[in-house]
Amino acid sequence: MSKPVLFIFLLWCCLVPGIVLAQGAKNQSQASIILTTEGEACLGQEHSREETVKLAHAHAKRAATENAKTHVTSESSVLEGQLLDDLIASYAKASVRVIEELEKAWFQTQPETGFVDSCYRVKLKMEVIPMPMETGSKPDGNTESALMNPKAPLAVELWTDKDVYHIGDTMVFYFRGNKPFYAHAVYRDANDNLIEVTPHDRSRYYSGGVIYQIPDAKDTFTLKITPPVGNEHLILYASTQPMAGYSGQAAGGMLVINQPAKPMGVATRGLTVLQTSETGSQGAKAEFAEVKAAVRVE
């Protein structure tokens, strides 16, 4: 089988956390919250069915924003001053993206008032994406260390051993999260081929505060750069809840992914398994982070 991606996987690998020296620039993740919420609306005497559906979706989105803000506020109380204020404000101005429509149904209200109304209820899996924080919290130099506190929202760093590679070079990359997380690392080459470079048939659970290196010095494999050349990317998707696996073909312990490159981010978010807590479906949520490292192959 021809090699559709730039990596040649020589031997089976394993992940061993270690202390490393990095040459490439560190890349910081974009955080978000993935959760499920419900919304409903009724026809009444002034709404069409189409308008009622839109209202139910709008109610669910507002509930998602409020739930995410409440979660971040309670989990990040360790942060202080302007940084905490900016973090809360960023979620107050968040955008909401629908990942999946889980349930939907029309129903009739109980005729307690003598008027039987038709209503619509929807349950959505959504991502709440905060606005970028104000720069005012950054000049003191403490922002990075504060956000890497395990009580802060999930944050992940990703970097490679070089910024520019040439054909025949070998690659090493590193990542670290501020709290325990699950992750998929995906390489996207210049031809938009995708391969998962975290082992697809073993646990993808990683401890917080630990630098992970792939490959480690104790491993017996290398990641060798092969054609094509161009601008490529290494992307790490991380979640505080487990993520299901991609579909694809095994390649030396890794996975050639059968998934178009452009919607990859949304598809990966859809793999996040939201476990319902004792508080019900409104409590099912996961902190999510995506970080991308640019790789130039010449």
mmCIF file of N, CA and C in Angstrom, residues 56-100:
data_model
loop_
_atom_site.group_PDB
_atom_site.id
_atom_site.type_symbol
_atom_site.label_atom_id
_atom_site.label_comp_id
_atom_site.label_asym_id
_atom_site.label_seq_id
_atom_site.Cartn_x
_atom_site.Cartn_y
_atom_site.Cartn_z
ATOM 1 N N ALA A 56 -37.048 27.375 20.157
ATOM 2 C CA ALA A 56 -36.569 26.284 21.007
ATOM 3 C C ALA A 56 -35.051 26.152 20.919
ATOM 4 N N HIS A 57 -34.511 26.278 19.707
ATOM 5 C CA HIS A 57 -33.058 26.231 19.529
ATOM 6 C C HIS A 57 -32.396 27.406 20.241
ATOM 7 N N ALA A 58 -32.995 28.583 20.135
ATOM 8 C CA ALA A 58 -32.430 29.766 20.793
ATOM 9 C C ALA A 58 -32.417 29.600 22.308
ATOM 10 N N HIS A 59 -33.476 29.019 22.863
ATOM 11 C CA HIS A 59 -33.527 28.783 24.306
ATOM 12 C C HIS A 59 -32.444 27.796 24.736
ATOM 13 N N ALA A 60 -32.221 26.764 23.933
ATOM 14 C CA ALA A 60 -31.187 25.777 24.256
ATOM 15 C C ALA A 60 -29.801 26.413 24.213
ATOM 16 N N LYS A 61 -29.575 27.283 23.247
ATOM 17 C CA LYS A 61 -28.279 27.942 23.135
ATOM 18 C C LYS A 61 -28.029 28.885 24.311
ATOM 19 N N ARG A 62 -29.055 29.611 24.725
ATOM 20 C CA ARG A 62 -28.890 30.488 25.881
ATOM 21 C C ARG A 62 -28.589 29.681 27.139
ATOM 22 N N ALA A 63 -29.278 28.548 27.288
ATOM 23 C CA ALA A 63 -29.028 27.687 28.443
ATOM 24 C C ALA A 63 -27.603 27.137 28.413
ATOM 25 N N ALA A 64 -27.094 26.815 27.212
ATOM 26 C CA ALA A 64 -25.731 26.301 27.084
ATOM 27 C C ALA A 64 -24.716 27.344 27.526
ATOM 28 N N THR A 65 -24.920 28.585 27.112
ATOM 29 C CA THR A 65 -24.008 29.659 27.491
ATOM 30 C C THR A 65 -24.004 29.866 29.005
ATOM 31 N N GLU A 66 -25.172 29.862 29.618
ATOM 32 C CA GLU A 66 -25.272 30.060 31.061
ATOM 33 C C GLU A 66 -24.639 28.897 31.815
ATOM 34 N N ASN A 67 -24.887 27.666 31.355
ATOM 35 C CA ASN A 67 -24.300 26.499 32.011
ATOM 36 C C ASN A 67 -22.776 26.508 31.915
ATOM 37 N N ALA A 68 -22.257 26.892 30.746
ATOM 38 C CA ALA A 68 -20.808 26.949 30.572
ATOM 39 C C ALA A 68 -20.199 28.022 31.468
ATOM 40 N N LYS A 69 -20.837 29.174 31.529
ATOM 41 C CA LYS A 69 -20.337 30.261 32.377
ATOM 42 C C LYS A 69 -20.330 29.844 33.850
ATOM 43 N N THR A 70 -21.403 29.181 34.289
ATOM 44 C CA THR A 70 -21.481 28.716 35.672
ATOM 45 C C THR A 70 -20.379 27.705 35.963
ATOM 46 N N HIS A 71 -20.154 26.783 35.020
ATOM 47 C CA HIS A 71 -19.111 25.764 35.190
ATOM 48 C C HIS A 71 -17.739 26.406 35.312
ATOM 49 N N VAL A 72 -17.420 27.322 34.414
ATOM 50 C CA VAL A 72 -16.109 27.960 34.427
ATOM 51 C C VAL A 72 -15.916 28.770 35.703
ATOM 52 N N THR A 73 -16.966 29.466 36.137
ATOM 53 C CA THR A 73 -16.867 30.277 37.350
ATOM 54 C C THR A 73 -16.583 29.410 38.569
ATOM 55 N N SER A 74 -17.285 28.298 38.693
ATOM 56 C CA SER A 74 -17.112 27.436 39.860
ATOM 57 C C SER A 74 -15.798 26.693 39.829
ATOM 58 N N GLU A 75 -15.357 26.262 38.627
ATOM 59 C CA GLU A 75 -14.129 25.481 38.527
ATOM 60 C C GLU A 75 -12.878 26.352 38.604
ATOM 61 N N SER A 76 -13.003 27.641 38.293
ATOM 62 C CA SER A 76 -11.832 28.510 38.178
ATOM 63 C C SER A 76 -11.716 29.501 39.323
ATOM 64 N N SER A 77 -12.362 29.212 40.445
ATOM 65 C CA SER A 77 -12.329 30.141 41.572
ATOM 66 C C SER A 77 -10.929 30.342 42.126
ATOM 67 N N VAL A 78 -9.999 29.428 41.790
ATOM 68 C CA VAL A 78 -8.624 29.566 42.249
ATOM 69 C C VAL A 78 -7.936 30.758 41.596
ATOM 70 N N LEU A 79 -8.408 31.158 40.403
ATOM 71 C CA LEU A 79 -7.821 32.300 39.728
ATOM 72 C C LEU A 79 -8.278 33.582 40.416
ATOM 73 N N GLU A 80 -7.472 34.617 40.327
ATOM 74 C CA GLU A 80 -7.782 35.836 41.045
ATOM 75 C C GLU A 80 -7.717 37.056 40.133
ATOM 76 N N GLY A 81 -8.374 38.119 40.592
ATOM 77 C CA GLY A 81 -8.231 39.428 39.990
ATOM 78 C C GLY A 81 -8.717 39.512 38.559
ATOM 79 N N GLN A 82 -7.979 40.299 37.752
ATOM 80 C CA GLN A 82 -8.393 40.611 36.392
ATOM 81 C C GLN A 82 -8.477 39.369 35.524
ATOM 82 N N LEU A 83 -7.590 38.411 35.745
ATOM 83 C CA LEU A 83 -7.600 37.192 34.927
ATOM 84 C C LEU A 83 -8.909 36.443 35.076
ATOM 85 N N LEU A 84 -9.387 36.285 36.309
ATOM 86 C CA LEU A 84 -10.653 35.605 36.524
ATOM 87 C C LEU A 84 -11.799 36.398 35.906
ATOM 88 N N ASP A 85 -11.781 37.714 36.073
ATOM 89 C CA ASP A 85 -12.827 38.557 35.492
ATOM 90 C C ASP A 85 -12.855 38.427 33.979
ATOM 91 N N ASP A 86 -11.668 38.437 33.357
ATOM 92 C CA ASP A 86 -11.591 38.320 31.900
ATOM 93 C C ASP A 86 -12.069 36.954 31.428
ATOM 94 N N LEU A 87 -11.751 35.910 32.183
ATOM 95 C CA LEU A 87 -12.168 34.561 31.818
ATOM 96 C C LEU A 87 -13.680 34.443 31.842
ATOM 97 N N ILE A 88 -14.299 34.952 32.907
ATOM 98 C CA ILE A 88 -15.759 34.911 33.014
ATOM 99 C C ILE A 88 -16.395 35.740 31.913
ATOM 100 N N ALA A 89 -15.836 36.919 31.650
ATOM 101 C CA ALA A 89 -16.376 37.791 30.604
ATOM 102 C C ALA A 89 -16.278 37.147 29.229
ATOM 103 N N SER A 90 -15.219 36.372 28.997
ATOM 104 C CA SER A 90 -15.056 35.734 27.692
ATOM 105 C C SER A 90 -16.146 34.700 27.441
ATOM 106 N N TYR A 91 -16.606 34.033 28.508
ATOM 107 C CA TYR A 91 -17.696 33.068 28.344
ATOM 108 C C TYR A 91 -19.062 33.756 28.308
ATOM 109 N N ALA A 92 -19.161 34.907 28.940
ATOM 110 C CA ALA A 92 -20.411 35.655 28.868
ATOM 111 C C ALA A 92 -20.690 36.131 27.441
ATOM 112 N N LYS A 93 -19.632 36.310 26.646
ATOM 113 C CA LYS A 93 -19.762 36.762 25.258
ATOM 114 C C LYS A 93 -19.485 35.622 24.282
ATOM 115 N N ALA A 94 -19.672 34.406 24.733
ATOM 116 C CA ALA A 94 -19.319 33.238 23.922
ATOM 117 C C ALA A 94 -20.254 33.063 22.737
ATOM 118 N N SER A 95 -19.730 32.403 21.713
ATOM 119 C CA SER A 95 -20.555 31.943 20.597
ATOM 120 C C SER A 95 -20.896 30.474 20.830
ATOM 121 N N VAL A 96 -21.983 30.014 20.209
ATOM 122 C CA VAL A 96 -22.451 28.646 20.417
ATOM 123 C C VAL A 96 -22.595 27.956 19.066
ATOM 124 N N ARG A 97 -22.050 26.751 18.977
ATOM 125 C CA ARG A 97 -22.136 25.969 17.750
ATOM 126 C C ARG A 97 -22.825 24.642 18.034
ATOM 127 N N VAL A 98 -23.807 24.298 17.220
ATOM 128 C CA VAL A 98 -24.499 23.022 17.367
ATOM 129 C C VAL A 98 -23.651 21.919 16.736
ATOM 130 N N ILE A 99 -23.326 20.898 17.527
ATOM 131 C CA ILE A 99 -22.564 19.758 17.038
ATOM 132 C C ILE A 99 -23.492 18.653 16.554
ATOM 133 N N GLU A 100 -24.541 18.414 17.325
ATOM 134 C CA GLU A 100 -25.443 17.307 16.988
ATOM 135 C C GLU A 100 -26.821 17.549 17.596
#
